[in-house]
Backbone as JSON Lines, residues from 0, in Angstrom:
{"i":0,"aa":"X","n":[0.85,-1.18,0.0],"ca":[0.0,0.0,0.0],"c":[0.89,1.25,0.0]}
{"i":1,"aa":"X","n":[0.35,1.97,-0.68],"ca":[1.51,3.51,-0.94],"c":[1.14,4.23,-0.11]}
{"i":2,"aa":"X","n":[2.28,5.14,0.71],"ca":[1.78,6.01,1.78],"c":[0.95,7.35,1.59]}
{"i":3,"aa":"X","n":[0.67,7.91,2.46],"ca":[-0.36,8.98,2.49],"c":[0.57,9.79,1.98]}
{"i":4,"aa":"X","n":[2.4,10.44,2.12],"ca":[3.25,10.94,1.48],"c":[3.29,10.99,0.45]}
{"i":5,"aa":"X","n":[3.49,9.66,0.31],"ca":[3.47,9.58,-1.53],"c":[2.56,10.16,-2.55]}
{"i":6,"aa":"X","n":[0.95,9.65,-1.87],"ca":[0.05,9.86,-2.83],"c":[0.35,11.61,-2.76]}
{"i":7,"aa":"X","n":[0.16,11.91,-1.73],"ca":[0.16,13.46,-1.36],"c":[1.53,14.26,-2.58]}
{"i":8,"aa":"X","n":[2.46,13.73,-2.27],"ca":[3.42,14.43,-3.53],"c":[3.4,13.87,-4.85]}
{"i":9,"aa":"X","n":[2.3,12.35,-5.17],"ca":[2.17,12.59,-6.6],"c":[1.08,13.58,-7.1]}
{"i":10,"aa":"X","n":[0.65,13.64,-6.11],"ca":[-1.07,14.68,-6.52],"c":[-0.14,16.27,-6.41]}
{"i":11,"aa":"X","n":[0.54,16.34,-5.73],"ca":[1.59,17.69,-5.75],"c":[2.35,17.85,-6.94]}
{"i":12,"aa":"X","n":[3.18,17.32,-7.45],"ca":[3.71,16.97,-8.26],"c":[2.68,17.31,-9.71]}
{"i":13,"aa":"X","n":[1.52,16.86,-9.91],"ca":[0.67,16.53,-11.15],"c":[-0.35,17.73,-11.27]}
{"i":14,"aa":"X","n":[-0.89,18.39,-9.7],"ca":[-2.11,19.39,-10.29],"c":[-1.3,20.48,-9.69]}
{"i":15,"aa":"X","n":[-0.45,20.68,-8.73],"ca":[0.13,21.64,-8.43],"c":[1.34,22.59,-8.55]}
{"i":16,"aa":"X","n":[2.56,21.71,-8.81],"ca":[4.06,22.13,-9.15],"c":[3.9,23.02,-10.38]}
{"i":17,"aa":"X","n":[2.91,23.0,-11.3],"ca":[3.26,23.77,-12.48],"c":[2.9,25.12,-11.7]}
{"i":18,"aa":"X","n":[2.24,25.94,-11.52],"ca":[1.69,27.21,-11.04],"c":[2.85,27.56,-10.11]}
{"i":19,"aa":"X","n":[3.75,26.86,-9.27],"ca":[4.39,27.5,-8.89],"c":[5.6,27.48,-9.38]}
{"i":20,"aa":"X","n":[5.65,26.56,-10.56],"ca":[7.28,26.89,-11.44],"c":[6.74,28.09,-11.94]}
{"i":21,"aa":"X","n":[5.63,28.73,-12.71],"ca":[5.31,29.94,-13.41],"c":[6.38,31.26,-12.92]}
{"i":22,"aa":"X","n":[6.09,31.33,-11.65],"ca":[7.31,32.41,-10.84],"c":[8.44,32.68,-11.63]}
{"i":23,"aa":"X","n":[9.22,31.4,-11.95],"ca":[10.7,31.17,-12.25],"c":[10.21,30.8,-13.9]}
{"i":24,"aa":"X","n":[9.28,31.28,-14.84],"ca":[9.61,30.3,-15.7],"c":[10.8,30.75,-16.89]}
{"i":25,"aa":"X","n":[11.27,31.89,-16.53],"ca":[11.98,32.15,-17.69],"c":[13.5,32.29,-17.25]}
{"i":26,"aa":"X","n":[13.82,31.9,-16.29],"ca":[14.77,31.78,-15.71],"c":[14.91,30.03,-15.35]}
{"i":27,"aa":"X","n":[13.93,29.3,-15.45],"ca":[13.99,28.18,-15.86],"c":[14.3,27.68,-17.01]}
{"i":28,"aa":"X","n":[13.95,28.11,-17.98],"ca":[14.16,28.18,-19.47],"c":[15.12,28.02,-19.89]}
{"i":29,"aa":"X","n":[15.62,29.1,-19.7],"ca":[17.26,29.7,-19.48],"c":[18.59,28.88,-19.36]}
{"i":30,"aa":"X","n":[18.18,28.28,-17.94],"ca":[18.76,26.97,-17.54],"c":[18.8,26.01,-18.24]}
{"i":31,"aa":"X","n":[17.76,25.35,-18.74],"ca":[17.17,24.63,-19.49],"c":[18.01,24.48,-20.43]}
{"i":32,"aa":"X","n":[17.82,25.42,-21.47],"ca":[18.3,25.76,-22.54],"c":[20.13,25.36,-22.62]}
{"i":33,"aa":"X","n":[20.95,26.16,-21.73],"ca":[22.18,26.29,-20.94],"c":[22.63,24.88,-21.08]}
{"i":34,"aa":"X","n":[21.82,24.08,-20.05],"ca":[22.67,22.44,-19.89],"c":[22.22,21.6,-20.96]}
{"i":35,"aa":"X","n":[20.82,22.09,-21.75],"ca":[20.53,20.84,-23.11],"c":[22.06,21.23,-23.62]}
{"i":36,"aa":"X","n":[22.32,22.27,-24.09],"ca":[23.47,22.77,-25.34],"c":[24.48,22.42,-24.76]}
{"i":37,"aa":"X","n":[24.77,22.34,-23.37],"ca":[26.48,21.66,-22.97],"c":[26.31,20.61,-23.03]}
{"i":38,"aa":"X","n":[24.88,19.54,-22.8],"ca":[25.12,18.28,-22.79],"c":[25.4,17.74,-24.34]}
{"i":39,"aa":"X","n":[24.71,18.26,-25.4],"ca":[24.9,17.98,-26.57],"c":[26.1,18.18,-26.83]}
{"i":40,"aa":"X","n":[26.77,19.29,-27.01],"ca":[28.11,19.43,-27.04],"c":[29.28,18.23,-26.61]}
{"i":41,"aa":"X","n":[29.18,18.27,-25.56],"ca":[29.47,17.24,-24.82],"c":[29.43,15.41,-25.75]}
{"i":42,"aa":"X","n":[28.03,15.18,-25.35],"ca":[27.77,14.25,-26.43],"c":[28.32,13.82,-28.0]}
{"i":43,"aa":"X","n":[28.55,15.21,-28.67],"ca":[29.19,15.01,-29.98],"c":[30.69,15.33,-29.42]}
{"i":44,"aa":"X","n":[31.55,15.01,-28.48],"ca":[32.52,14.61,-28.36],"c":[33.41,13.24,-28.58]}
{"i":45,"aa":"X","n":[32.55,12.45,-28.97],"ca":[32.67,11.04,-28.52],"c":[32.04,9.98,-28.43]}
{"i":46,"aa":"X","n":[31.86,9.07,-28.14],"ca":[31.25,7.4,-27.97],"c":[31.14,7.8,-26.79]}
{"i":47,"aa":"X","n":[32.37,8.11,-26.02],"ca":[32.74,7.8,-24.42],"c":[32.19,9.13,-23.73]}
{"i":48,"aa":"X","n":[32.06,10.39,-24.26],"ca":[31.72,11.28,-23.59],"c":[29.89,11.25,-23.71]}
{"i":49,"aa":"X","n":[29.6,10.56,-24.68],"ca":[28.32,10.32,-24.78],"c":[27.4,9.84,-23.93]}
{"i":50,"aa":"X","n":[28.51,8.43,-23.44],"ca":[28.13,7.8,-22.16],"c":[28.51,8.31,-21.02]}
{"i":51,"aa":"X","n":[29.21,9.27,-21.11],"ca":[29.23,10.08,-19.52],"c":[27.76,11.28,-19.53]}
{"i":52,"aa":"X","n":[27.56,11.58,-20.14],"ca":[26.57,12.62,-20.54],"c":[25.1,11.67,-20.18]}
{"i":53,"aa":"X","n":[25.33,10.63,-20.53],"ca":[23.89,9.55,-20.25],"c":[23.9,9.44,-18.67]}
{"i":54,"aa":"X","n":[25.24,9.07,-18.15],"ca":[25.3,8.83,-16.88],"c":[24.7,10.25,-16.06]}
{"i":55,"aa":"X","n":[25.75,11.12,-16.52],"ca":[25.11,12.39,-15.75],"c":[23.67,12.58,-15.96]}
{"i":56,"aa":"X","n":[22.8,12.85,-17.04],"ca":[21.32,13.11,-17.12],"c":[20.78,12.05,-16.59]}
{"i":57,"aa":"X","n":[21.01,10.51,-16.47],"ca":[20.52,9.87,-15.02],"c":[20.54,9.66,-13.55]}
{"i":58,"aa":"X","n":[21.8,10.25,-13.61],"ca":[21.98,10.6,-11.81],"c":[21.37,11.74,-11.71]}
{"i":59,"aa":"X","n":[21.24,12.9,-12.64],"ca":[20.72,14.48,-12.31],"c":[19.0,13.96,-11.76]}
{"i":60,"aa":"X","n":[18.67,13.2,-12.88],"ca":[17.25,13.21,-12.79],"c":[16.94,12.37,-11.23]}
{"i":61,"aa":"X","n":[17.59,11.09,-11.16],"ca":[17.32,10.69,-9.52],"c":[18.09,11.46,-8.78]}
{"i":62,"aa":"X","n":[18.89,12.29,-8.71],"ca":[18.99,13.11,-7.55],"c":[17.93,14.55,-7.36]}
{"i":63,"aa":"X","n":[17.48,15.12,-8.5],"ca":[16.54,15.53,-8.38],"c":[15.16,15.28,-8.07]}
{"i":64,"aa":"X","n":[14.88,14.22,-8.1],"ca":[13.73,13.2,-7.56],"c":[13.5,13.52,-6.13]}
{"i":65,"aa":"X","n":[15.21,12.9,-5.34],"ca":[15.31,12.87,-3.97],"c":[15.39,14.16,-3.37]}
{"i":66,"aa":"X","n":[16.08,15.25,-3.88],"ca":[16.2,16.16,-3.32],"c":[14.35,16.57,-3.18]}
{"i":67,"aa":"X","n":[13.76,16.67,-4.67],"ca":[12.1,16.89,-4.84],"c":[11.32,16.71,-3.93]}
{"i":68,"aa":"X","n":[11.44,15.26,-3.68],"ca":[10.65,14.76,-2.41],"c":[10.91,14.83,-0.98]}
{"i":69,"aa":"X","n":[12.42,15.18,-1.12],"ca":[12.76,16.12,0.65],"c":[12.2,17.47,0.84]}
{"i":70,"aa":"X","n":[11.77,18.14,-0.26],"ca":[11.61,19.31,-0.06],"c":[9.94,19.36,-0.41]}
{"i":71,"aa":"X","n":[9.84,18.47,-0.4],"ca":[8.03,18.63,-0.49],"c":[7.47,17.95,1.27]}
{"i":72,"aa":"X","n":[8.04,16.6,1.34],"ca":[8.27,16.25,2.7],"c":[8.15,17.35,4.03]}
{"i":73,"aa":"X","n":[9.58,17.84,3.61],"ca":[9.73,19.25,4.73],"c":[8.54,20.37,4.68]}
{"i":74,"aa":"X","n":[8.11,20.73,3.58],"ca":[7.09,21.65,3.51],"c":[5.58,20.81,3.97]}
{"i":75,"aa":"X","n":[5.07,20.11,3.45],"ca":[4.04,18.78,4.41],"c":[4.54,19.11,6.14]}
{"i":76,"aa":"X","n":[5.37,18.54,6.13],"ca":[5.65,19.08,7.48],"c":[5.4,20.18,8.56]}
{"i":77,"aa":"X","n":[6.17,21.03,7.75],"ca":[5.84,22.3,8.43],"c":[4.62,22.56,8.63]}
{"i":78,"aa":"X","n":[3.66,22.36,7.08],"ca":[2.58,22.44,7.6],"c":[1.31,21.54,8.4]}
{"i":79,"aa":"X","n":[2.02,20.46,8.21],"ca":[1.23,20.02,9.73],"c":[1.26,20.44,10.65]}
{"i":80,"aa":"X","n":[2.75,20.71,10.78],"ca":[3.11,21.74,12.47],"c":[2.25,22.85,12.63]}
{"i":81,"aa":"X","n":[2.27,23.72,11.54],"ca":[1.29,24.79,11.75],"c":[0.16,24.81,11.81]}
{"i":82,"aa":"X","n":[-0.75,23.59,11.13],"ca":[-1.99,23.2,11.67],"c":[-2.17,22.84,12.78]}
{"i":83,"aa":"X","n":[-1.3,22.11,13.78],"ca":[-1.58,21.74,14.9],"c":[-1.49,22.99,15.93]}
{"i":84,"aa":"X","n":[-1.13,23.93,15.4],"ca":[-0.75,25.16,16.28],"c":[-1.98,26.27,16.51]}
């Protein structure tokens, strides 16, 4: 059975996270834009830099996952605390 966490940050994640990327979105973009073009770069270096470039955009994405869900966690949190208050 999946926890009440979980469901709670996939339903976060799916109807909510977009409205508050809006804030940042062009400075997201930006970024965006920034690491596609170094990773490609990168990529047409090589066979071997290709596969470092794979490695990195799969560790980025699960470490961004984990960091995601600590920081949704902590905010759940808090606000339980502040409901109980």
């Amino acid at each position: 059975m999946r926890s009440l966490y979980r469901i709670l940050y996939e339903y976060a994640a799916k109807y909510k996270a977009d409205a508050f990327l809006l804030a940042d979105q062009d400075e997201l973009a930006d970024h965006q834009q920034m690491v596609d073009h170094a990773l490609e770069d990168l990529a047409g270096m090589g066979p071997q830099a290709a596969e470092l470039v794979k490695q990195v955009q799969d560790g980025g994405d699960v470490l961004a996952d984990i960091y995601g869900n600590a920081h949704f966690l902590a905010g759940l949190s808090v606000g339980m605390e502040l409901g109980r208050l």
